[in-house]
XYZ file of C-alpha atoms in Angstrom:
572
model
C -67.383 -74.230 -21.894
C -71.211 -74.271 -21.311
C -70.674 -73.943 -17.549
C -68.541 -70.646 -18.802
C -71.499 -69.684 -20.943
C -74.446 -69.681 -18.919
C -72.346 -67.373 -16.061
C -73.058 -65.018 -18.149
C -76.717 -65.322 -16.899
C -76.243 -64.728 -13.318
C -76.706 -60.817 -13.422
C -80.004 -61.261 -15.855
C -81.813 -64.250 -13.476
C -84.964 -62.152 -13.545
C -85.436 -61.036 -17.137
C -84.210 -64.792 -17.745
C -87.098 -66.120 -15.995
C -89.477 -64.245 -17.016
C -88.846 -64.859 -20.417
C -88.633 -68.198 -20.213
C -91.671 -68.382 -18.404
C -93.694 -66.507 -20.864
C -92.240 -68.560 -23.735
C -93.475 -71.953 -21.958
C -96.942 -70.320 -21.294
C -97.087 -69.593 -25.344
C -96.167 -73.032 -25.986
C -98.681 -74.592 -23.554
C -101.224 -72.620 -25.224
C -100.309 -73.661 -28.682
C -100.817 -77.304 -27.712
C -104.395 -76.059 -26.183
C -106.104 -74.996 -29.551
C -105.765 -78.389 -31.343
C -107.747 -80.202 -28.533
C -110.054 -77.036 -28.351
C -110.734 -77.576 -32.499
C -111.315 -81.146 -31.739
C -113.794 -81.033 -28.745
C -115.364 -78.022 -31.020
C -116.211 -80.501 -33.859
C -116.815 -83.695 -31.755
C -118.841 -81.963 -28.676
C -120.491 -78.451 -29.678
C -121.365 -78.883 -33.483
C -123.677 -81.891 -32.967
C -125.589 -79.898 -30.251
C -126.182 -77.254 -32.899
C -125.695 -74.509 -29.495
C -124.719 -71.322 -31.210
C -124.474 -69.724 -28.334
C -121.968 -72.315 -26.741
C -119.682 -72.376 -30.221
C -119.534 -68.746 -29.551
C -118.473 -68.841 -26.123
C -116.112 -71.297 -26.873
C -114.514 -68.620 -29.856
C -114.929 -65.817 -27.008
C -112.496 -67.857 -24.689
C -109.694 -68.993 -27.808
C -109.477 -65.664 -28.596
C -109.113 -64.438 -25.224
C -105.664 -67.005 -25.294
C -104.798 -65.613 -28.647
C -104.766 -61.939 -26.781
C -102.337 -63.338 -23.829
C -100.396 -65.220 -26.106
C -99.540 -62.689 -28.593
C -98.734 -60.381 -25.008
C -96.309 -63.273 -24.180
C -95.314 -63.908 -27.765
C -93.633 -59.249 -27.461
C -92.140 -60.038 -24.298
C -90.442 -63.479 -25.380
C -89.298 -61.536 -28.697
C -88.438 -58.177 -26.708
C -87.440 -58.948 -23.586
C -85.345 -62.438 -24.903
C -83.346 -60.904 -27.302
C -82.649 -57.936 -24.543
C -81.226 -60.875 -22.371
C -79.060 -61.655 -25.671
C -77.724 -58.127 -25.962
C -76.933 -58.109 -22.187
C -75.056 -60.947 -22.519
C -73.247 -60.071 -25.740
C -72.462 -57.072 -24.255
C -70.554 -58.169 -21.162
C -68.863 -60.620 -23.020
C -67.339 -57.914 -25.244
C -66.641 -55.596 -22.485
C -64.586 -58.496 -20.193
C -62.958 -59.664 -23.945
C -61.903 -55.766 -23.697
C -60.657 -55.176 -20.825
C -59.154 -58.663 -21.615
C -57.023 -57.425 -23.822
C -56.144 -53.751 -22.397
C -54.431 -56.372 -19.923
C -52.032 -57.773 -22.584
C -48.486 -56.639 -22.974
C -46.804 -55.283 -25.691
C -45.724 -58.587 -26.697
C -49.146 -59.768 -27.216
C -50.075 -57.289 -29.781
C -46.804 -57.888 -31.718
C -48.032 -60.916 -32.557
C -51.944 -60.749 -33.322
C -52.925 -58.662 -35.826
C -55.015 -55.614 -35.751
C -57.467 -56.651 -37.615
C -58.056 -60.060 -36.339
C -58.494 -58.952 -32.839
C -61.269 -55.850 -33.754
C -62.896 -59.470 -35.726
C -63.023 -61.121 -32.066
C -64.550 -58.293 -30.256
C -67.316 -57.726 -33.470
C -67.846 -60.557 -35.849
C -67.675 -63.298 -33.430
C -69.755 -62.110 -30.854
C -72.818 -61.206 -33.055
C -74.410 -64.208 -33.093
C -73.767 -64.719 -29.295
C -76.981 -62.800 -28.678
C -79.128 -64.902 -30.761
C -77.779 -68.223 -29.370
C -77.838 -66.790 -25.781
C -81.604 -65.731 -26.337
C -82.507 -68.812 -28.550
C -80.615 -71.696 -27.212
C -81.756 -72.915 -23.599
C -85.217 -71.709 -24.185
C -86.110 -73.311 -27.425
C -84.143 -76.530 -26.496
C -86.150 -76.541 -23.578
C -89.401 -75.971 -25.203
C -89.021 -78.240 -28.258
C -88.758 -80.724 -25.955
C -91.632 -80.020 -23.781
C -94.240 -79.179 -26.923
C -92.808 -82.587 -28.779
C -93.717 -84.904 -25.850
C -96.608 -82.762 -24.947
C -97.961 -82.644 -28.396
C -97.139 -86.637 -28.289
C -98.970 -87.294 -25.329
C -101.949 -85.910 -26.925
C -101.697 -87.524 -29.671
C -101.209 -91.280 -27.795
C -104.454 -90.094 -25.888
C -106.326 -89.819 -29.435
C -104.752 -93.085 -30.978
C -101.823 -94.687 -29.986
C -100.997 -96.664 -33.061
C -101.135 -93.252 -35.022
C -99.355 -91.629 -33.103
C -96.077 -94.440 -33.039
C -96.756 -94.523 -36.758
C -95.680 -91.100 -36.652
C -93.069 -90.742 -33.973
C -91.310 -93.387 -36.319
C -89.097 -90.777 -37.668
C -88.129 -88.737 -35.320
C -85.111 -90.360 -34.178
C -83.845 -90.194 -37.944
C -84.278 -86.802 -38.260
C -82.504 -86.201 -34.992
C -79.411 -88.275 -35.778
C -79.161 -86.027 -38.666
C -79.847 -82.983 -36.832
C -76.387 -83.445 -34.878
C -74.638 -84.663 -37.703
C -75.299 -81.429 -39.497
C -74.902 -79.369 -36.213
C -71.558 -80.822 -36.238
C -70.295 -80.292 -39.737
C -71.207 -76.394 -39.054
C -69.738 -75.649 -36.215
C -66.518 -76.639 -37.901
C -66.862 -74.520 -40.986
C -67.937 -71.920 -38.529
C -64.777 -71.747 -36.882
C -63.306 -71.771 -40.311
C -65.152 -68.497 -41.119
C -64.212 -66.677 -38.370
C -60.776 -67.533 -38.610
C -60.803 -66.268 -42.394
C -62.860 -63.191 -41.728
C -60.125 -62.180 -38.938
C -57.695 -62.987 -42.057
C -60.074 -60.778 -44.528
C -60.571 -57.814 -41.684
C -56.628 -58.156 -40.977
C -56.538 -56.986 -44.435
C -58.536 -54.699 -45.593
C -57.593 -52.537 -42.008
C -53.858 -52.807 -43.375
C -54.999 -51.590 -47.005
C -56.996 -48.889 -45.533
C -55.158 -47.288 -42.593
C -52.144 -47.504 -45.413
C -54.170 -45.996 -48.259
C -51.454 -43.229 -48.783
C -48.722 -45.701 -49.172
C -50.365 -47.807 -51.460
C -50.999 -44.709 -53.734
C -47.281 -43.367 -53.401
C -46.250 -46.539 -54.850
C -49.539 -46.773 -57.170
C -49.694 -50.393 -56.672
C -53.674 -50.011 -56.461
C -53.531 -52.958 -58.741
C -51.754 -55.209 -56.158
C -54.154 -54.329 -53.090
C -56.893 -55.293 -55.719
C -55.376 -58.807 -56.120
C -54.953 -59.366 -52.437
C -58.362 -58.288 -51.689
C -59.484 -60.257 -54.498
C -57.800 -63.192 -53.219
C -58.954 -62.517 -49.200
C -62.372 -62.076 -50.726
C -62.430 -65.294 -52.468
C -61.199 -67.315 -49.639
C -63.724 -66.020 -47.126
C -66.665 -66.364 -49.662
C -65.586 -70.181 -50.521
C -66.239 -70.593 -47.073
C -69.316 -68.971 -46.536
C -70.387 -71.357 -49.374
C -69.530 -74.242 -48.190
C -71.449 -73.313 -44.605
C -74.838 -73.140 -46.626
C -74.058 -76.078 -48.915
C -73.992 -77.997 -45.474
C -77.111 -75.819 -44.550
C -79.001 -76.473 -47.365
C -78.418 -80.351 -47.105
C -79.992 -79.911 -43.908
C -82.492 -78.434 -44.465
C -83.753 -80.671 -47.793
C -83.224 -83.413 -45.642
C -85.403 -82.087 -42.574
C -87.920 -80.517 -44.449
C -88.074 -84.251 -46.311
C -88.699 -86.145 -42.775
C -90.520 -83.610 -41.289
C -93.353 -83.537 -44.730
C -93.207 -87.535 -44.360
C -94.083 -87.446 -40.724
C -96.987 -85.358 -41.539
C -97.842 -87.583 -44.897
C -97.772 -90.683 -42.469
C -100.582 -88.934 -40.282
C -102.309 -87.996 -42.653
C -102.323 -91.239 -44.718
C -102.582 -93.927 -41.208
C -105.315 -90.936 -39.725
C -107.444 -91.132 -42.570
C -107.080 -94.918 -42.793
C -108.328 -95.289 -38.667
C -110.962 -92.386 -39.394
C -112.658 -94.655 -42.848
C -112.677 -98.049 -40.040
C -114.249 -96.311 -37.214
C -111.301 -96.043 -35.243
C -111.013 -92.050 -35.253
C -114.058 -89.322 -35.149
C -113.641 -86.817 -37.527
C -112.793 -84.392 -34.386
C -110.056 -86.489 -33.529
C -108.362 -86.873 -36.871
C -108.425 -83.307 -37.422
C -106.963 -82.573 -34.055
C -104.704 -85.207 -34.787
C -103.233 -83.271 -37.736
C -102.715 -80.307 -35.544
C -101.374 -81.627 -33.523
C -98.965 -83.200 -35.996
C -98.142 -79.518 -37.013
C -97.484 -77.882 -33.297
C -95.107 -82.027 -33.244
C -93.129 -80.417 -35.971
C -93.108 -76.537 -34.910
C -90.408 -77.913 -32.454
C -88.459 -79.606 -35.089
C -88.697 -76.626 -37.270
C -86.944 -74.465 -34.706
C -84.455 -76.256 -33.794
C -83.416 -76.892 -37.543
C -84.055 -72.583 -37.445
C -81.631 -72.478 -34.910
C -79.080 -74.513 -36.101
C -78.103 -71.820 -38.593
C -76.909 -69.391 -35.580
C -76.014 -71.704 -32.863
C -72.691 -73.104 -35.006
C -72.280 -69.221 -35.266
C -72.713 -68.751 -31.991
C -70.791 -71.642 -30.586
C -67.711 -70.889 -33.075
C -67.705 -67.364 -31.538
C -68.024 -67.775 -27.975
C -64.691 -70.909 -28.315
C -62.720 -67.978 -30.096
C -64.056 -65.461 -27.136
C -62.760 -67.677 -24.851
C -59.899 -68.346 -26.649
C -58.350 -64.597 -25.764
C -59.887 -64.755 -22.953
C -57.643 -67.759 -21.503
C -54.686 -66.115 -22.477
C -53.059 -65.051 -19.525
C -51.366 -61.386 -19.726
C -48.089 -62.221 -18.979
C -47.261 -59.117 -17.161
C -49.504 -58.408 -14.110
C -49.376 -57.170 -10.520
C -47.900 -59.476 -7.839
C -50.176 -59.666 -4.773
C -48.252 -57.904 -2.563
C -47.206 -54.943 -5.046
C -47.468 -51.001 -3.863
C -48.740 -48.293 -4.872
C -46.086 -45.519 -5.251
C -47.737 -42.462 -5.026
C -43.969 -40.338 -6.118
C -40.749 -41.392 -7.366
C -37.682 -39.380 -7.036
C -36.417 -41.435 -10.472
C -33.059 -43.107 -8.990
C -33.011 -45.925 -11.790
C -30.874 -49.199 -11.244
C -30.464 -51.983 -13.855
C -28.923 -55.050 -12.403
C -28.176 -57.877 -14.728
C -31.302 -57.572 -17.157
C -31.398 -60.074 -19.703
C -34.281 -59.839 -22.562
C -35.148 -60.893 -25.927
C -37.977 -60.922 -27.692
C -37.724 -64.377 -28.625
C -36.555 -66.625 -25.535
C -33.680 -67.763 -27.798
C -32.322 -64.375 -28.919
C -31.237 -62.184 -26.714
C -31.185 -58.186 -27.158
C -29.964 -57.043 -23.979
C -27.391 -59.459 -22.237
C -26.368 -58.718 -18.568
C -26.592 -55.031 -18.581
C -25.574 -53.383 -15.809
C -26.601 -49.479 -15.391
C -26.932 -46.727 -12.482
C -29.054 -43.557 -12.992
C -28.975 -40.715 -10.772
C -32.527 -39.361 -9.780
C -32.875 -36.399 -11.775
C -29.805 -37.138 -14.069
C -30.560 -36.911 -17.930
C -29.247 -39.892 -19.356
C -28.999 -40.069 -23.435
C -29.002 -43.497 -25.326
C -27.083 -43.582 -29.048
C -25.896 -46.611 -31.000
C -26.960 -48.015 -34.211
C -30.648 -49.521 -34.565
C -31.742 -52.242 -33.030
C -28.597 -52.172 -30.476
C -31.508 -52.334 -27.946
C -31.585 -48.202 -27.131
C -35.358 -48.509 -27.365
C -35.460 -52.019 -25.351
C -33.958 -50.700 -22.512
C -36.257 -47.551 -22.011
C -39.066 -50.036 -22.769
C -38.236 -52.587 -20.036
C -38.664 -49.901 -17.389
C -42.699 -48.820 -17.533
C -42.934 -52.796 -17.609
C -44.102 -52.871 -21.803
C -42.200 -55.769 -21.693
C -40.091 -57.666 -18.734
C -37.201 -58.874 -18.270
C -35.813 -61.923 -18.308
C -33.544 -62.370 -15.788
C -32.353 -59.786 -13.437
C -33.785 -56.449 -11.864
C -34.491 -52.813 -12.364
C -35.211 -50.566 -9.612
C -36.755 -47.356 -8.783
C -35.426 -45.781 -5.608
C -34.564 -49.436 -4.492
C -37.933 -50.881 -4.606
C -37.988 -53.638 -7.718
C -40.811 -52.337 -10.670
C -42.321 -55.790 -10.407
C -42.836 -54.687 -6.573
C -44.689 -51.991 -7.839
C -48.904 -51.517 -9.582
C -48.570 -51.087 -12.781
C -50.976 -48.602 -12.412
C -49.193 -46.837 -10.713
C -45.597 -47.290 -11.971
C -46.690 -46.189 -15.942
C -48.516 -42.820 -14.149
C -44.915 -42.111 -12.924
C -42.844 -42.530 -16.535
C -43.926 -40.203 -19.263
C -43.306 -41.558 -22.735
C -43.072 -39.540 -26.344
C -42.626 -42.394 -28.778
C -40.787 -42.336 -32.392
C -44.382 -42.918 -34.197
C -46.982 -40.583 -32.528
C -50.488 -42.318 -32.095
C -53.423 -39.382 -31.638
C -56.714 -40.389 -31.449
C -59.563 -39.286 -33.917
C -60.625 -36.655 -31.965
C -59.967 -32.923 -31.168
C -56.416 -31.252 -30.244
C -58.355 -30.740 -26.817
C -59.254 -34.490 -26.137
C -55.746 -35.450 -26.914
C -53.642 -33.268 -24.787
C -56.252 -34.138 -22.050
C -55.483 -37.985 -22.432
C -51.946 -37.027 -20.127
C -54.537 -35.782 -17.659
C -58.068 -36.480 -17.811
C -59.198 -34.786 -15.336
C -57.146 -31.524 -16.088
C -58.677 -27.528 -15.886
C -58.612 -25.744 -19.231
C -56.061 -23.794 -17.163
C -53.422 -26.779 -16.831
C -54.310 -27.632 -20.326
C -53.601 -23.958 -22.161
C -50.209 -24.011 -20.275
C -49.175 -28.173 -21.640
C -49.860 -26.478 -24.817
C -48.075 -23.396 -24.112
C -44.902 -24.828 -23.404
C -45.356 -27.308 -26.195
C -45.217 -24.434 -28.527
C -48.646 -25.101 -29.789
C -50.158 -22.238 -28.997
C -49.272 -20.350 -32.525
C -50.905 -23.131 -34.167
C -54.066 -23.179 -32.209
C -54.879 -20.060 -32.281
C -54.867 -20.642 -36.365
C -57.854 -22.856 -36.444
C -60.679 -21.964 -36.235
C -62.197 -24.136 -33.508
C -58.787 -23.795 -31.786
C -58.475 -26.334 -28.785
C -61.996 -28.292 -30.618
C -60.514 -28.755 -34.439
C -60.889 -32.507 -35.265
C -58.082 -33.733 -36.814
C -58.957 -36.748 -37.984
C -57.704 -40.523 -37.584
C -54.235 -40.592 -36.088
C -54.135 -36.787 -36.350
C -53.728 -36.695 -40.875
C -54.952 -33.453 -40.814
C -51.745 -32.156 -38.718
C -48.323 -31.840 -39.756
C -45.598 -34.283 -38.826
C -44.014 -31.348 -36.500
C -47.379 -30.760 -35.188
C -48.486 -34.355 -34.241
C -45.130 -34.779 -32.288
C -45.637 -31.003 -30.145
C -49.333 -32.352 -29.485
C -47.439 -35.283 -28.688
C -45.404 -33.478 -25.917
C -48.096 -31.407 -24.733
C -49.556 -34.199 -23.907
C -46.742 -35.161 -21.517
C -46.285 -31.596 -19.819
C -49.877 -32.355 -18.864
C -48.965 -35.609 -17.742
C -45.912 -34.061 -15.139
C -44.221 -37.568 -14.379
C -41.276 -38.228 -12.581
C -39.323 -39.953 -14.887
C -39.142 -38.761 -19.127
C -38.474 -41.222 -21.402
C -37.987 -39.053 -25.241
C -38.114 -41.692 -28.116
C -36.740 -39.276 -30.567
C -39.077 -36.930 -29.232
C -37.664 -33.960 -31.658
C -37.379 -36.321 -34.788
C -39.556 -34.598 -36.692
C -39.627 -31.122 -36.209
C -37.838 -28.501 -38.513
C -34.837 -26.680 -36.627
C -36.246 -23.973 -35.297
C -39.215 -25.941 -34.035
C -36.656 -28.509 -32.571
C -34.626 -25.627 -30.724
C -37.916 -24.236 -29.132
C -38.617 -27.554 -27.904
C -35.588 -28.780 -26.691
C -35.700 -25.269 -24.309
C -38.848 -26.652 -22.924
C -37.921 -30.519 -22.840
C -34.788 -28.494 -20.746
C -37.004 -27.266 -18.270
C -39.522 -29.702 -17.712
C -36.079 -32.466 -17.163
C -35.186 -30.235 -14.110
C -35.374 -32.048 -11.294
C -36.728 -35.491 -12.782
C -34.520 -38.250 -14.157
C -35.137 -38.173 -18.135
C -33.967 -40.884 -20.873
C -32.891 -39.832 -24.246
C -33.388 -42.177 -27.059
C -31.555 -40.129 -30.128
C -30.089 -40.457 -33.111
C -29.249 -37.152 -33.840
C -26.414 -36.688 -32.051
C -26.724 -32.787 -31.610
C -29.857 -32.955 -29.484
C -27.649 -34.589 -27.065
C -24.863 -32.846 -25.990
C -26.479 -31.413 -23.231
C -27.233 -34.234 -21.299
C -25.526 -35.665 -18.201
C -24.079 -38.541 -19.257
C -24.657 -40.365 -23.043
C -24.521 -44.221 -23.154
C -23.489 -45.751 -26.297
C -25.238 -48.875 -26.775
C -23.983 -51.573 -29.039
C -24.891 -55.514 -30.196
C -22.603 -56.012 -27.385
C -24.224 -53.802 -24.599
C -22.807 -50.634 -23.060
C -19.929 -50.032 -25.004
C -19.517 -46.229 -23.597
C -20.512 -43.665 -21.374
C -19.781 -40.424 -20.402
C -20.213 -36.597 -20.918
C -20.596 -35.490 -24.903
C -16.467 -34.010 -24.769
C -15.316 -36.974 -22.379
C -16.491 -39.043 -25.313
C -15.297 -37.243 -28.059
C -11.580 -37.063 -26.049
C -11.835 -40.870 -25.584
C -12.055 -41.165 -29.727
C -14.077 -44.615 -29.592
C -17.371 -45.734 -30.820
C -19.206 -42.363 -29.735
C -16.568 -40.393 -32.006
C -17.167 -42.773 -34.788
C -20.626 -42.206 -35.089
C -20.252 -38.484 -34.663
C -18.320 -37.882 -37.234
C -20.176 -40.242 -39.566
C -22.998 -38.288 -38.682
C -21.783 -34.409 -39.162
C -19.860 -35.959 -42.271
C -23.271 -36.106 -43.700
C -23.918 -32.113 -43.461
């Protein structure tokens, strides 16, 4: 894990070392002035030579000046190197998970996962920045400052080292205890974040039900449960600390009390024992930091084992080596066999078997969850099979880039996601490299036009998170604008028409009409209506493909597809 952690240095091995330098120059100096206060008081006040005493101030000052210049780059220019680093790690946790399959976001929460790429990398910085470089110079200034201080009296200065090794058993010990409840505060802010993004994004349910109340509760109760935690982190903080800030005020007692002690028997000039206690002070500046440090490195630590967490899991669907490019499809769709489930143990699909002409507009009814969806899933590889094959023009999809596979299938889902953004930005996200041109005519023969020209910004209106400030019929013909822009070779129509009003729907289906010519297009529908035009209709059941065939050869047959027909037209 730390050989993981300090990659992330590599592309920063300049503004590391020079920050590192700087910060072991400033700590050099520090040990300096306490041996420049004692040869000031032992040397240059007997001689009673002004004029040296103020040369001697002339030249401190001069390394207060380049230490405070050191002092803005190690603040600057360090926590610069933490930002860097916190940055790339949230840009390779992102594209990360951009990686992950469908499957992978069914089970992990919304919520959680924005906590990963936000709350648990905000204290990466800080440890990044903080954590090699003080280590490295609390070391160095403790057995610097210690060296001096055996060169002034080396019974003093055991007296006082006599603690140290107490107060860094205890140091660990706490460390320990931290980084545990750490890992227990991420996990229950992900919980808490997990929450209050399913409250809010579902604000207008919770108000058509009025259970305000109820949300209260829950949010009451994720509250609580993240703030017990946070508690307990600084009740094992605050033991810390009282028990560092204890040792560290005896150490300095013990050099005071053994220093003045050497100083009344001769043993220590008056120079010495005050650069003695100085010294005892830059000893414990060390000390102090790291116990200033342990507050974020648990943080830190706890963040970057949940960073790596995601990171180690493997999307399961990926390119093989050896997979193509297809630059054009001509949509001749073969599924041979193809066995899935979402859960290894129950299967959706078993052994289906199906042939689709290129160009041929196929239409998938049955009741839900017969797996109509499923099998117009499997094919842009949102999920893969099992066992068994599909094909596009005889080369396998797993033979394929995914890349280049999902630019080839066009998809309107059920539940239309727009971004919060303009009408413009969203049609472009089927091309984004179109000409306003290409874009006026997706929208054209989307029927959007009429709409459009309404607003007043037109083509630049905002409407707002997940489009709320559109109409249901309007979201789904931005929807499908979106996909005229995108021109694949293969349709798939997830109930593309669901919710528009009829005349809406007929205007539509005219232009879903034309843009099938010539490509191979997959109707997911209910409706049974929107249908009847299409090439061939498959009626899917919990036992596969029950039927298929033409909308009359169906009817004529009087099975399963009649059944549902009438049920359906019963109904009006």
């Amino acid at each position: 894990m730390i050989k993981r952690f300090f990659s992330y240095y590599k592309p920063y091995k300049t503004l590391f070392a020079i920050d590192f330098t700087c910060a072991v120059f400033a700590a050099v100096l520090e040990l300096a002035f306490p041996v420049a206060v004692n040869k000031v008081i032992d040397d240059l006040l007997p001689s009673n030579d002004w004029g040296l005493i103020l040369t001697a101030g002339a030249a401190l000052l001069a390394f207060y000046i380049l230490n405070t210049f050191m002092q803005y780059i190690v603040t600057y220019w360090g926590h610069m190197l933490g930002v860097n680093i916190e940055t790339d790690m949230r840009r390779d946790l992102f594209t990360h998970m951009q990686k992950q399959p469908f499957a992978f976001y069914d089970k992990n929460r919304t919520g959680k996962l924005m906590s990963r790429l936000t709350t648990d990398l905000f204290e990466i910085g800080e440890v990044a920045h903080h954590g090699p470089e003080d280590l490295f110079i609390a070391v160095m200034s403790l057995f610097g400052a210690f060296a001096l201080m055996l060169t002034i009296n080396v019974k003093l200065a055991l007296a006082t080292f006599f603690l140290v090794p107490i107060l860094t058993v205890l140091i660990i010990f706490f460390n320990k205890k931290m980084t545990g409840v750490n890992t227990t505060i991420f996990q229950n802010l992900g919980e808490f974040n997990a929450g209050v993004e399913n409250a809010v994004s579902g604000i207008r349910v919770v108000q058509a039900f009025a259970n305000e109340n109820y949300e209260k509760e829950r949010f009451a109760a994720l509250n609580g449960t993240y703030r017990n935690a946070k508690l307990l982190f600084y009740k094992v903080m605050g033991a810390s600390f009282s028990f560092n800030y204890f040792l560290m005020r005896l150490i300095t007692l013990f050099a005071l009390l053994f220093g003045a002690y050497f100083t009344i028997h001769n043993q220590l000039s008056y120079g010495e024992f005050i650069g003695f206690i100085l010294l005892t002070n830059v000893f414990m500046r060390p000390i102090e930091k790291i116990n200033a440090v342990i507050e974020s490195y648990p943080k830190g630590i706890a963040g970057f084992k949940r960073f790596i967490e995601i990171l180690d899991t493997p999307p399961a669907i990926v390119d093989k080596p050896d997979a193509v490019d297809v630059i054009s499809l001509n949509g001749m769709i073969e599924y041979q066999n193809v066995t899935f489930g979402y859960e290894a143990d129950r299967p959706v699909l078993n052994n289906i078997n199906l042939h689709i002409e290129a160009g041929e507009t196929i239409a998938f009814v049955g009741p839900s969850g017969a797996g109509k969806s499923t099998i117009c899933n499997l094919l842009p590889r949102f999920y893969d099979v099992q066992s068994g094959t599909i094909s596009i023009d005889g080369l396998p999809i797993q033979d394929m880039t995914l890349d280049s596979l999902r630019r080839q299938i066009g998809v309107v889902q059920q539940d239309v996601f727009l971004f919060a953004g303009t009408i413009r930005e969203n049609v472009q996200y089927g091309k984004l490299d179109a000409t306003e041109e290409e874009i006026k005519r997706a929208v054209s023969m989307a029927h959007l036009d009429d709409v459009i020209q309404k607003l007043p910004k037109g083509l630049d209106t905002v409407i707002g998170e997940r489009g709320v400030t559109l109409s249901g019929g309007q979201k789904q013909r931005l929807a499908i604008a979106r996909m005229f822009l995108k021109d694949p070779s293969i349709l798939i129509l997830d109930e593309a028409t669901s919710a528009l009003d009829t005349e809406t729907e007929w205007l539509i289906q005219q232009s879903l009409n034309e843009l099938a010519k010539g490509r191979t297009t997959l109707i997911i529908a209910h409706r049974l209506a929107t249908i009847r035009h299409a090439d061939r209709i498959i009626v899917i059941d919990e036992d596969g493909i029950a039927e298929e065939g033409t909308h009359q050869e169906l009817m004529d047959r009087h099975g399963v597809y009649t059944k549902l027909n009438e049920a359906q037209f019963s109904l009006y």
